[in-house]
Coordinates of C-alpha atoms and ligand atoms in Angstrom, one line a residue:
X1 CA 20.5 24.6 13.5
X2 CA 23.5 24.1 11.3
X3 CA 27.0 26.7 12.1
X4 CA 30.0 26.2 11.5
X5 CA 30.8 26.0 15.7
X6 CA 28.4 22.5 15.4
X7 CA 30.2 21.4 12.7
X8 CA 33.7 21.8 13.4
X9 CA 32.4 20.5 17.5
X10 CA 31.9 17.2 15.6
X11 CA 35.1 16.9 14.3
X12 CA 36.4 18.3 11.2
X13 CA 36.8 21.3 9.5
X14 CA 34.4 22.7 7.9
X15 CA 32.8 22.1 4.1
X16 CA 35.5 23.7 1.2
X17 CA 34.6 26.4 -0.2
X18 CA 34.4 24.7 -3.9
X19 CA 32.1 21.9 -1.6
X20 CA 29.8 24.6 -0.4
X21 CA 29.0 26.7 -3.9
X22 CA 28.8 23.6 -6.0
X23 CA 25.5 22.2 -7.2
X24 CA 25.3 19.4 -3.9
X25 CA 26.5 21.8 -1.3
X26 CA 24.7 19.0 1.2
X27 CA 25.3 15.2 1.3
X28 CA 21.7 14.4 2.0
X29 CA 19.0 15.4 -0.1
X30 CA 14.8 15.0 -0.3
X31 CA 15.6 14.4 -4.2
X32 CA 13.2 17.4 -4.7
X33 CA 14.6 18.4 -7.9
X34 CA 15.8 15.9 -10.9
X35 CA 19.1 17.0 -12.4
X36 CA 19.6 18.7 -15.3
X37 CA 22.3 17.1 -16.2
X38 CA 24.0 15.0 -19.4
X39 CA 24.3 11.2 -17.9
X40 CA 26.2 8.5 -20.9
X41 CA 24.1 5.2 -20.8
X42 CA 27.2 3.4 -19.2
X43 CA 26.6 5.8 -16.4
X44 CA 22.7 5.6 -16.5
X45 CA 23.1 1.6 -16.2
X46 CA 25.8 1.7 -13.9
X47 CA 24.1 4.4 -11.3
X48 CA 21.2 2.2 -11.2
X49 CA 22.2 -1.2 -11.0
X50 CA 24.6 0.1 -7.9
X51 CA 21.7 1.7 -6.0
X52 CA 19.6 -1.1 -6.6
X53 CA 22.5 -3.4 -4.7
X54 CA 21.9 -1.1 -1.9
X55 CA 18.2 -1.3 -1.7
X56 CA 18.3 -5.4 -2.3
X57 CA 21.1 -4.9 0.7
X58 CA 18.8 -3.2 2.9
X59 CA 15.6 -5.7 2.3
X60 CA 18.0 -8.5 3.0
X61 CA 19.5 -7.3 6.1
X62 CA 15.6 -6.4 7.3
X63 CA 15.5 -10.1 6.5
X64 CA 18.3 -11.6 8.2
X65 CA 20.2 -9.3 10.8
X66 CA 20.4 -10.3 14.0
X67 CA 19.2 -6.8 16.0
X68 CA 19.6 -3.3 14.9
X69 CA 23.3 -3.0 15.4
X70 CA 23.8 -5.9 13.1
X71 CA 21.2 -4.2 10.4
X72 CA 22.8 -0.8 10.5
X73 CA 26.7 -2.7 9.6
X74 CA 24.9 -4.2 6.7
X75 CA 23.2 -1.7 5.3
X76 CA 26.8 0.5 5.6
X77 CA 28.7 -1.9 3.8
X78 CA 26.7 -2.2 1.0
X79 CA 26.3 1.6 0.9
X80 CA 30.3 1.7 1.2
X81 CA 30.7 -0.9 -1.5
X82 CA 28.3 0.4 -4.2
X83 CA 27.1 4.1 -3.1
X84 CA 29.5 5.9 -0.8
X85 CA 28.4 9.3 -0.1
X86 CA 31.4 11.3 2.0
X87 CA 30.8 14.3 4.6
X88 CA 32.0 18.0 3.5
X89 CA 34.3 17.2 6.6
X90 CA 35.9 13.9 5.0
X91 CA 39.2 14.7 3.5
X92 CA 38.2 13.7 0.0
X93 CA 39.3 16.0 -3.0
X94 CA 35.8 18.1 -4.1
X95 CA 35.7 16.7 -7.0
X96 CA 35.4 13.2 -5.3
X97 CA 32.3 14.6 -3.0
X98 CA 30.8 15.8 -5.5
X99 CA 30.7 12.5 -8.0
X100 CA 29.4 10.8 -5.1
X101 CA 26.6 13.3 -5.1
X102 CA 26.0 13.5 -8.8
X103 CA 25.7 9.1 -8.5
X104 CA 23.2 8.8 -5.7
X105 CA 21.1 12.0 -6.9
X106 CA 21.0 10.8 -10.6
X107 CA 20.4 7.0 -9.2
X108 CA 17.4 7.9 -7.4
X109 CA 16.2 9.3 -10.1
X110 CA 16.8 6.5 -12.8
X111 CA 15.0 3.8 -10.6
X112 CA 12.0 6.4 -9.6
X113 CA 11.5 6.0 -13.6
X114 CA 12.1 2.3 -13.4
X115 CA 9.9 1.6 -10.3
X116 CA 7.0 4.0 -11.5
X117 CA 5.7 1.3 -13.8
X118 CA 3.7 -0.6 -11.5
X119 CA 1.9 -0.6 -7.7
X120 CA 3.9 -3.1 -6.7
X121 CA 7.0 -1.8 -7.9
X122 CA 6.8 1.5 -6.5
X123 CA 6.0 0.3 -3.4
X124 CA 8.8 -2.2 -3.2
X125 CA 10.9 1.5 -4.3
X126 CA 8.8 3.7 -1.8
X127 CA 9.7 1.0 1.2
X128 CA 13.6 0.6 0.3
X129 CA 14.2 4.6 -0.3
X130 CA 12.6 5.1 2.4
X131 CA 14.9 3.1 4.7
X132 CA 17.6 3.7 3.3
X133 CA 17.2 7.8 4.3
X134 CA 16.3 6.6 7.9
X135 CA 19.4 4.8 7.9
X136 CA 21.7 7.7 6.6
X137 CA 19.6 10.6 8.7
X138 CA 20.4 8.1 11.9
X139 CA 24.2 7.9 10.6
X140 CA 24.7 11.5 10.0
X141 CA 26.2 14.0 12.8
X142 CA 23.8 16.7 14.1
X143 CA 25.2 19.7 11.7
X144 CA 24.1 17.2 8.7
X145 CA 20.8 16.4 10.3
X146 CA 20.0 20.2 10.7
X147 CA 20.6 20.8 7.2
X148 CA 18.4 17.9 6.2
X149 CA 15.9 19.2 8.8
X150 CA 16.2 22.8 7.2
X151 CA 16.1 21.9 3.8
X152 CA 12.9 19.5 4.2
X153 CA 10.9 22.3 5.3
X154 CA 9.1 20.1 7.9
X155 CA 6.9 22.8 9.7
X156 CA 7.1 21.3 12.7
X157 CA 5.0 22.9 16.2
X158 CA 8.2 23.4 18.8
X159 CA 6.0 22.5 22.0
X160 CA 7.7 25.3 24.4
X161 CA 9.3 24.1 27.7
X162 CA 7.3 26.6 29.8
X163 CA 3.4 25.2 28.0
X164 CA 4.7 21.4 28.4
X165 CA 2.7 20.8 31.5
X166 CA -0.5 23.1 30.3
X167 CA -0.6 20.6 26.9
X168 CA 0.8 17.2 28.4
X169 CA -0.1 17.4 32.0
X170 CA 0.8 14.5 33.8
X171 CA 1.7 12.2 30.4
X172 CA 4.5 14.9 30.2
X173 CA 6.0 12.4 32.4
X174 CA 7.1 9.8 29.6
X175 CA 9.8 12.2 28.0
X176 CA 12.9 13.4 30.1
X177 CA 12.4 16.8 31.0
X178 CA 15.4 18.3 28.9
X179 CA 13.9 17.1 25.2
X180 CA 12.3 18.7 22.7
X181 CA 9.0 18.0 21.9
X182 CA 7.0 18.7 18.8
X183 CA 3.4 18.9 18.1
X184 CA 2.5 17.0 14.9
X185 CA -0.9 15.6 13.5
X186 CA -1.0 11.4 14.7
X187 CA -1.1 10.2 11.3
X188 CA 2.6 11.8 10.3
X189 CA 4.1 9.3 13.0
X190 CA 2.0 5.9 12.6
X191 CA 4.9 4.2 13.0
X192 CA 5.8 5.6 16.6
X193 CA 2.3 5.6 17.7
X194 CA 2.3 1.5 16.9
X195 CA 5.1 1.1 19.2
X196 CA 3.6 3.3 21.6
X197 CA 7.0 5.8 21.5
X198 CA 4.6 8.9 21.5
X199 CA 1.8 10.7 23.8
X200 CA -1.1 11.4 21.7
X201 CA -3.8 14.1 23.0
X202 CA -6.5 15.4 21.1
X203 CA -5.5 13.8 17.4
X204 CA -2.3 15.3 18.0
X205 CA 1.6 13.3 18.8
X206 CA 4.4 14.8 20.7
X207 CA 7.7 13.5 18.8
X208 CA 10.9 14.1 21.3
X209 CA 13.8 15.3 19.2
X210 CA 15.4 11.6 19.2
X211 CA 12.2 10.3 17.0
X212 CA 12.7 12.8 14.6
X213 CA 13.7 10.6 11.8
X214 CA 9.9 9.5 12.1
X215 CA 8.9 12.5 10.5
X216 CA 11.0 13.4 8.4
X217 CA 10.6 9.5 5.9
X218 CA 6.7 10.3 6.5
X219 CA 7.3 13.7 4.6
X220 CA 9.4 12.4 2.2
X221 CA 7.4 8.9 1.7
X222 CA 4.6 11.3 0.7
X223 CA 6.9 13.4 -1.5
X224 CA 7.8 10.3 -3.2
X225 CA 4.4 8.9 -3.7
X226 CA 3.5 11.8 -5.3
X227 CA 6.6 12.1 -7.8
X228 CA 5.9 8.6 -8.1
X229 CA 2.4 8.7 -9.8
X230 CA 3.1 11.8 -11.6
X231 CA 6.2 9.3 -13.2
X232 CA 3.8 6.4 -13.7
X233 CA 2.1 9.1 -16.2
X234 CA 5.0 10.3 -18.1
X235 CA 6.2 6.7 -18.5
X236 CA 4.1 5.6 -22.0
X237 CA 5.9 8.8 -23.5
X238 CA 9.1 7.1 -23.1
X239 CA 8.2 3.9 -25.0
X240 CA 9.8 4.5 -28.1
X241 CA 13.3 5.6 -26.5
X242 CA 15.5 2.1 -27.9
X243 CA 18.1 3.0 -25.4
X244 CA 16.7 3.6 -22.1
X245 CA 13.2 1.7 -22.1
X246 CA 14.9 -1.9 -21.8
X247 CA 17.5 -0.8 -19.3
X248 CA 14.9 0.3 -17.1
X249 CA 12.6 -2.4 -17.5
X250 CA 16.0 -4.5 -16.6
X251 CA 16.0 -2.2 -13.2
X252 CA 12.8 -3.0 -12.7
X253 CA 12.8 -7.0 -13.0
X254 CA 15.8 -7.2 -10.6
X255 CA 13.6 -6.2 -7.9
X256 CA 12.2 -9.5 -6.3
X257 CA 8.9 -8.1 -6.8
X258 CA 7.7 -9.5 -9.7
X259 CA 4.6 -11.7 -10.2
X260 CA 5.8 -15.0 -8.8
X261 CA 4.7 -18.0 -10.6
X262 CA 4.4 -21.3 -9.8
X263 CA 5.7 -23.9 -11.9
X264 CA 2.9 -27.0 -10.6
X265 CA 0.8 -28.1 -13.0
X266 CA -3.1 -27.9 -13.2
X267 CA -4.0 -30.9 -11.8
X268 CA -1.0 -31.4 -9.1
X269 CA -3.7 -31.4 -6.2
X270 CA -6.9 -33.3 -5.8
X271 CA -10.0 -32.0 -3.6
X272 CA -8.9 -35.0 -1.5
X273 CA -5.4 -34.4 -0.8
X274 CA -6.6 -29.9 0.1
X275 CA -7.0 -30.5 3.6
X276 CA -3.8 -33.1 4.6
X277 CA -1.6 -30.1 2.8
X278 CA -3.0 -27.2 5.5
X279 CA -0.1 -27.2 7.2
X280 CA 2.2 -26.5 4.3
X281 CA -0.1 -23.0 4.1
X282 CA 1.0 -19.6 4.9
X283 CA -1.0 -18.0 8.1
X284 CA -3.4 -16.2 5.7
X285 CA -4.4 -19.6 3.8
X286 CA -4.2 -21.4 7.2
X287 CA -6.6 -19.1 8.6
X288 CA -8.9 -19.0 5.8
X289 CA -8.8 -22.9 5.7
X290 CA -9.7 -23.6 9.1
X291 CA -12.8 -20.7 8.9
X292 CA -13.9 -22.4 5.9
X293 CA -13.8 -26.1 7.7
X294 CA -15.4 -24.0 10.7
X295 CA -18.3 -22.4 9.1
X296 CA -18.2 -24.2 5.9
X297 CA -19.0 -20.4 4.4
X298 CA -16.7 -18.3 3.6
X299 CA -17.4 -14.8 2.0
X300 CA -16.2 -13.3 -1.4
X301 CA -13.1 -12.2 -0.4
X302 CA -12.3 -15.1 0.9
X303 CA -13.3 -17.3 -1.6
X304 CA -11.3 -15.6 -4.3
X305 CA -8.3 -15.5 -1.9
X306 CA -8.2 -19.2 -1.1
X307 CA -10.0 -19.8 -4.8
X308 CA -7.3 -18.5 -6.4
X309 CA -4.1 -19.4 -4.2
X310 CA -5.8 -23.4 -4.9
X311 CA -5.7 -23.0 -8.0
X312 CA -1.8 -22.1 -8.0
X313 CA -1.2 -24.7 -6.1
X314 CA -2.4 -27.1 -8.9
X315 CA -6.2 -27.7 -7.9
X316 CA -8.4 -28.0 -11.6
X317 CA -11.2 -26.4 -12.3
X318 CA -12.7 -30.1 -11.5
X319 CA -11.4 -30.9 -8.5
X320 CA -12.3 -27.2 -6.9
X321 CA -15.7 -27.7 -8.3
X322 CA -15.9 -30.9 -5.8
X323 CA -13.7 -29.2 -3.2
X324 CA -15.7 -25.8 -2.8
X325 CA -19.0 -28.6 -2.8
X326 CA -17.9 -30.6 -0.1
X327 CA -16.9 -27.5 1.5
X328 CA -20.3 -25.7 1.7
X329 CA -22.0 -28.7 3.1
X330 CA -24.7 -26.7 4.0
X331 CA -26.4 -25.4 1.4
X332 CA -28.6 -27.3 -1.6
X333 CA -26.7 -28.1 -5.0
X334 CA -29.1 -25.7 -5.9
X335 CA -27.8 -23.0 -4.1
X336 CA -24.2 -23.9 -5.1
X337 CA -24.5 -24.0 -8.1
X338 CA -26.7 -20.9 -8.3
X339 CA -24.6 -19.0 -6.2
X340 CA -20.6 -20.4 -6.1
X341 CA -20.1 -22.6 -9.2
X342 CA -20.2 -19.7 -11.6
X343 CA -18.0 -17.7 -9.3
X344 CA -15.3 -20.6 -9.1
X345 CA -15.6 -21.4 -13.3
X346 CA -15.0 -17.9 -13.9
X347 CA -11.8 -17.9 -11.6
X348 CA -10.6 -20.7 -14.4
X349 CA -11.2 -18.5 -17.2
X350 CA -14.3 -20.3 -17.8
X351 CA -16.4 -18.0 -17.6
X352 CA -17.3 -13.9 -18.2
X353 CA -14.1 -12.5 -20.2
X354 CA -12.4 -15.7 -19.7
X355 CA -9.5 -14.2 -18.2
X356 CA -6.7 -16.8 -16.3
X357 CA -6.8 -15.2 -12.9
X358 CA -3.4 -15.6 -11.1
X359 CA -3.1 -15.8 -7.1
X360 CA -3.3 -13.0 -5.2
X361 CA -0.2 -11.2 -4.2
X362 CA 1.0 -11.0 -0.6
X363 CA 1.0 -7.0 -1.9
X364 CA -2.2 -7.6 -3.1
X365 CA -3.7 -9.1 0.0
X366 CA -1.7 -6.6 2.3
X367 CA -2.8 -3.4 0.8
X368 CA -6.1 -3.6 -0.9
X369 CA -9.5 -4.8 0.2
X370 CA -9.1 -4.7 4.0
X371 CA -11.5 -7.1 6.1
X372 CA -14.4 -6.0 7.6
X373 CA -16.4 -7.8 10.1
X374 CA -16.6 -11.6 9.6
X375 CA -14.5 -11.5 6.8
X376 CA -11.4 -14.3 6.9
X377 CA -9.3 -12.5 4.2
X378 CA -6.6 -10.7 4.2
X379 CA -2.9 -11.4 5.7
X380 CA -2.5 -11.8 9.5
X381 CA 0.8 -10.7 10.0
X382 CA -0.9 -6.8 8.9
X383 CA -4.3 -7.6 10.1
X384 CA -4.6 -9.6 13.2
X385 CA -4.8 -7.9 16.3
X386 CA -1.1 -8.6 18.3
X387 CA -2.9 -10.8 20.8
X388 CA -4.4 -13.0 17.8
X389 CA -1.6 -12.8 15.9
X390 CA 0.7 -14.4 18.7
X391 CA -2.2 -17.0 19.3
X392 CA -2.0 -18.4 15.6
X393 CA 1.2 -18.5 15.7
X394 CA 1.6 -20.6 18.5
X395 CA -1.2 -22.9 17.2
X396 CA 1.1 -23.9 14.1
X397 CA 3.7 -24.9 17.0
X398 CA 6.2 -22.3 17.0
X399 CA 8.7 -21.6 19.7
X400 CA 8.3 -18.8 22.1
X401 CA 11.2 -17.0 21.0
X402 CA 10.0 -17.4 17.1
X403 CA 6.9 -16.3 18.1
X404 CA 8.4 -12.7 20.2
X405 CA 10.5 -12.6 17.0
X406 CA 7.6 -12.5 14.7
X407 CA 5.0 -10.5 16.3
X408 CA 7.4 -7.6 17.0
X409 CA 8.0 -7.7 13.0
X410 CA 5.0 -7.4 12.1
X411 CA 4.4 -4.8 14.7
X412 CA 7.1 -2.9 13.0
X413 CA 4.8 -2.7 9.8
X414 CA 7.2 -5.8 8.5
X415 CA 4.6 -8.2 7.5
X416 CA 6.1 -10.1 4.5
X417 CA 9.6 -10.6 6.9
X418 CA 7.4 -11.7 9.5
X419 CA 5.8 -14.4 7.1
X420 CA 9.2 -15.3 6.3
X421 CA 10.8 -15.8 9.4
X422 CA 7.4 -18.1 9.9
X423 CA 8.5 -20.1 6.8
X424 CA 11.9 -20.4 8.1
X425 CA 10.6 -21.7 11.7
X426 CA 8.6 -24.2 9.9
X427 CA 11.3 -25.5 7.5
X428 CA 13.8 -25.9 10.5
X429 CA 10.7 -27.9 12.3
X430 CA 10.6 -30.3 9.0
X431 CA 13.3 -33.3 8.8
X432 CA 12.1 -34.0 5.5
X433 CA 13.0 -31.0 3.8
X434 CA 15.5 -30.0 6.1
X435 CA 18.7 -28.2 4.0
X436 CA 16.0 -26.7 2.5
X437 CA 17.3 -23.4 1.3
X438 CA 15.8 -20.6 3.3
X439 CA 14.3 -17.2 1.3
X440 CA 16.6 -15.2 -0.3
X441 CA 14.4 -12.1 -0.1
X442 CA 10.6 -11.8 1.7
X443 CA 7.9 -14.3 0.5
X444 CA 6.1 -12.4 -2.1
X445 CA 3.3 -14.7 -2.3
X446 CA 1.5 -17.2 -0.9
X447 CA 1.6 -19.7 -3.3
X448 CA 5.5 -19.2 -3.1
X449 CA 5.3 -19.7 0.9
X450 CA 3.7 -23.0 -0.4
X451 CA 6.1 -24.4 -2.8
X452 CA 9.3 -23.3 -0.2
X453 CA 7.3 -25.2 2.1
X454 CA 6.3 -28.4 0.6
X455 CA 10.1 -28.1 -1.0
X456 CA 8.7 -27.8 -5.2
X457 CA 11.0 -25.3 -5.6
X458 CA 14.7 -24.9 -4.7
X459 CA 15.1 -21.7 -4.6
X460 CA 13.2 -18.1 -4.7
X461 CA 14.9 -16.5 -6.8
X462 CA 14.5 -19.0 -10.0
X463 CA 11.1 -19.3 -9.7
X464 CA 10.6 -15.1 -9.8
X465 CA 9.6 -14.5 -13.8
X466 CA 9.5 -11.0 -14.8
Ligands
LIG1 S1 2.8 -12.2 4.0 FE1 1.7 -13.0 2.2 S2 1.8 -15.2 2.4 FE2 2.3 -14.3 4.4 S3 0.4 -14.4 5.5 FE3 0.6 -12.3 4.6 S4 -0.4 -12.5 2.6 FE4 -0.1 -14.6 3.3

């Protein structure tokens, strides 16, 4: 645990006094408590606009670094440029340290408001906070770790040395003999039991002290859920506040989560031309495509999956009528119509409460509705087995090393990068849309996959509408 031996071992005296008494005696915090504090609205804005450049720096470089050396440098920069956050042991005045505090504790809290608004957007919040603790929990020295640790209240099982062999028996032999283990329920590591990084035995993982980190964003990922919904319900009181309401709906827009809309018109796409623009598909619409040409079935998730994502891509009401007819070759008009027509009018608007249903998400389709058994729906990249996953992949042609690239995203729980590192294979495949800008940020939806594809937009960002 933290002493001031540890901390002066790691170079540097230890925190001042004025450091130590003050209202952020630790750099890293849980955000457990908002502050009580007066903020100006130049500040509010300010704070939040330079933490949200850190979290857009951190999906970016989980987009585009080259390894994990290359990620960490990004993410630092961006944390130096817009949210530097000095040791006790830096030789900064106090009052320095403790601004820095004040910015990134009252920042946090200013976008937990903005982000509360929506399940998408406190996701998106939820992902990025949470990497961005990994990343300064990994940076930190040991002392700062501890306090972290300490102040996290973790309850964690200390496996002792001597009852190693009497829990682990032989699978004690994957950890060095020296580490620390500690007993934890599976589902608090996911992430380490995916990448196979942990022993599990009898519902239980034993994280070494070097995987630590995994435990400590679970806790504070479900801390922040939490806080997160309890904001969500406090938000409609804040509606009539003039000053803060459109600042924070500003912080929210900037995220690239919003709704993504396509600018093609009704009409764009005739049942005719569907299956020559296949290849133009992300993997979920691929997938779905080729099950529905397979079987010519598909069931009701799928058909609103692939319904819908048509219809964005500028398939009428008409035309999907005779597509979704030709499709279903096996079954009477009678039965289609029965069954399917009213299904595919009421997609339009055209029927029930005539509501214009938009495309699914890639949000959507990643975290609701999970397939069950011969369902097609859903997005490969978070529900394909690895095997099937790699299989798919090289069945739209990609290169070996794309392929190892991909899979291991996805394996990392990184499924819209992976889909966007798929997008980027295909566009440098495609002579006639080569200098094609690549994605700015992770494909957000499928239909956007489409239009970067087939090259109807230019660029991401200007087709993202709040
Ligand atoms: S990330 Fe989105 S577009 Fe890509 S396969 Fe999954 S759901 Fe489809």
């Amino acid at each position: 645990m933290f002493n001031q031996r540890t901390a002066k071992a790691e170079g540097g005296s230890a925190a001042p006094e004025v450091v130590r008494h003050s209202r952020y005696p630790t750099r890293l915090t849980m955000y457990d408590k908002a502050p009580a504090l007066e903020v100006s609205i130049e500040e509010f804005e300010t704070f939040a606009l330079d933490r949200l450049q850190v979290l857009r720096a951190i999906e970016d470089a989980q987009l585009r670094a080259k390894g994990e050396d290359d990620m960490r440098k990004r993410i630092s920069e961006a944390l130096e440029r817009h949210l530097p956050l000095h040791t006790n042991r830096s030789r900064l005045p106090s009052r320095q340290l403790m601004a820095e505090r004040r910015k990134d504790h009252v920042s946090h809290f200013i976008l937990r408001l903005a982000f509360s608004r929506t399940e998408e957007l406190r996701s998106w919040f939820l992902r990025y906070e949470c990497a961005l603790l990994k990343h300064r929990f990994r940076e930190a020295d040991t002392a700062e770790r501890q306090e972290l640790l300490q102040t996290a209240r973790l309850q964690l099982a200390l496996v002792p040395q001597a009852m190693r062999d009497e829990v682990l028996g032989d699978a004690d032999a994957f950890y060095s003999p020296q580490e620390q283990l500690f007993e934890v329920d599976f589902e608090r590591v996911l992430d380490l039991v995916m990448r196979a990084q942990v022993v599990l035995h009898a519902g239980k993982a034993y994280v070494p002290q070097a995987e630590i980190a995994a435990l400590l964003v679970h806790e504070f990922r479900q801390r922040l859920t939490r806080a997160l919904a309890v904001c969500a319900k406090a938000l409609p009181q804040m509606d009539e506040d003039e000053r803060l309401v459109p600042v924070l709906q500003n912080m929210s827009n900037q995220s690239a989560r919003s709704e993504y809309r396509s600018s093609t018109a009704a009409g764009a796409v005739s049942a005719d031309s569907v299956d020559s623009l296949g290849a133009n598909f992300p993997l979920c619409m691929q997938h779905l495509h080729a099950q529905l040409l397979k079987d010519h079935h598909l069931r009701h998730g799928g058909r609103m999956q692939l319904g819908l994502f048509l219809k964005g891509i500028g398939l009428s009401l008409q035309e999907a009528l005779v597509y979704w007819r030709r499709a279903f070759n096996s079954m009477t008009d009678d039965q289609f119509q029965k069954g399917y027509a009213y299904n595919i009018r009421h997609n339009y608007g055209m029927e029930g409460r005539r509501a214009d249903y938009a495309p699914y998400s890639c949000h959507r389709i990643i975290m609701t509705n999970p397939p069950g058994p011969g369902d097609h729906h859903g997005c490969p990249f978070r529900h394909f087995a690895p095997e099937r996953l790699r299989a798919a992949l090289h069945q739209d042609s990609l290169a070996d090393p794309d392929v190892r690239e991909i899979a291991d995203l996805a394996a990392a729980g990184h499924y819209q990068v992976a889909c966007t590192r798929h997008l980027e294979a295909k566009l440098r495949r495609r002579p006639s849309i080569q200098g094609q800008e690549a994605p700015s940020a992770p494909v957000t939806s499928p239909n956007q996959f489409f239009d970067l594809c087939t090259g109807s937009v230019v660029s991401p960002s200007a087709s993202l509408s709040a």
